[in-house]
Coordinates of C-alpha atoms in Angstrom, one line a residue:
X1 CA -24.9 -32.6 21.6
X2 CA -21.6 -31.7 21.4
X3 CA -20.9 -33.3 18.1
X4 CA -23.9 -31.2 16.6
X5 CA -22.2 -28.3 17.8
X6 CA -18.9 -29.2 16.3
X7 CA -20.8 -29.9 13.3
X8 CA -22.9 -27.1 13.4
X9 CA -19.4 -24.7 14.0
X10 CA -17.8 -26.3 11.0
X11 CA -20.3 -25.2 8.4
X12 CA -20.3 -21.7 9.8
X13 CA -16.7 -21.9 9.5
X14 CA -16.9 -23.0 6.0
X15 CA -19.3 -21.0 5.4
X16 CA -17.5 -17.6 6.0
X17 CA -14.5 -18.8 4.4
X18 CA -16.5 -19.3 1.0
X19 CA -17.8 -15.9 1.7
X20 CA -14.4 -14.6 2.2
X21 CA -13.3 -15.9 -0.7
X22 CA -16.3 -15.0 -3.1
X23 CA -15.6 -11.5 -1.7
X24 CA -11.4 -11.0 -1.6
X25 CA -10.9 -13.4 -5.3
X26 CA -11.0 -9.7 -7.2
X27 CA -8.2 -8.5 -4.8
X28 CA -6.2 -11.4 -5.1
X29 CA -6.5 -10.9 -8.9
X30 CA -5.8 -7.3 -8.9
X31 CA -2.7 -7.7 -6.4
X32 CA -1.3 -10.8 -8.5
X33 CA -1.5 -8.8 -11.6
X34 CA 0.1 -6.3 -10.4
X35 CA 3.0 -8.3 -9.1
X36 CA 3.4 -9.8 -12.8
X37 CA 3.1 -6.5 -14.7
X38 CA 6.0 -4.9 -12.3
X39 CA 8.2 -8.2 -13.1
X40 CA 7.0 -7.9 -16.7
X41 CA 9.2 -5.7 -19.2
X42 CA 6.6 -2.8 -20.5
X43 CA 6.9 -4.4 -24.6
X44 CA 4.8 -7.6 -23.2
X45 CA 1.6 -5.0 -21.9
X46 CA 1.2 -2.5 -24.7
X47 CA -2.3 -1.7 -23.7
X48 CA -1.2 -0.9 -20.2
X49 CA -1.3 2.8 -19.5
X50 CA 2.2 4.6 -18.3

């Protein structure tokens, strides 16, 4: 009984981290290309607005 809990917690678990995931990847894009395109000189994104 207790095991099928465990179990049964586990893929909840995993469950809402896939979720989690599916949902925040476009932010974690977003925020990493922002951190490159602030260390990046302007010359190597030309089709970046000012």
């Amino acid at each position: 009984m207790l095991v099928r809990f465990f179990h049964f917690q586990n893929r909840i678990s995993r469950r809402i981290t896939f979720t989690w995931f599916h949902f925040n990847w476009k932010l974690w894009l977003a925020s990493a290309v922002q951190s490159i395109s602030m260390d990046t000189p302007w010359k190597f994104c030309p089709s970046r607005p000012v």
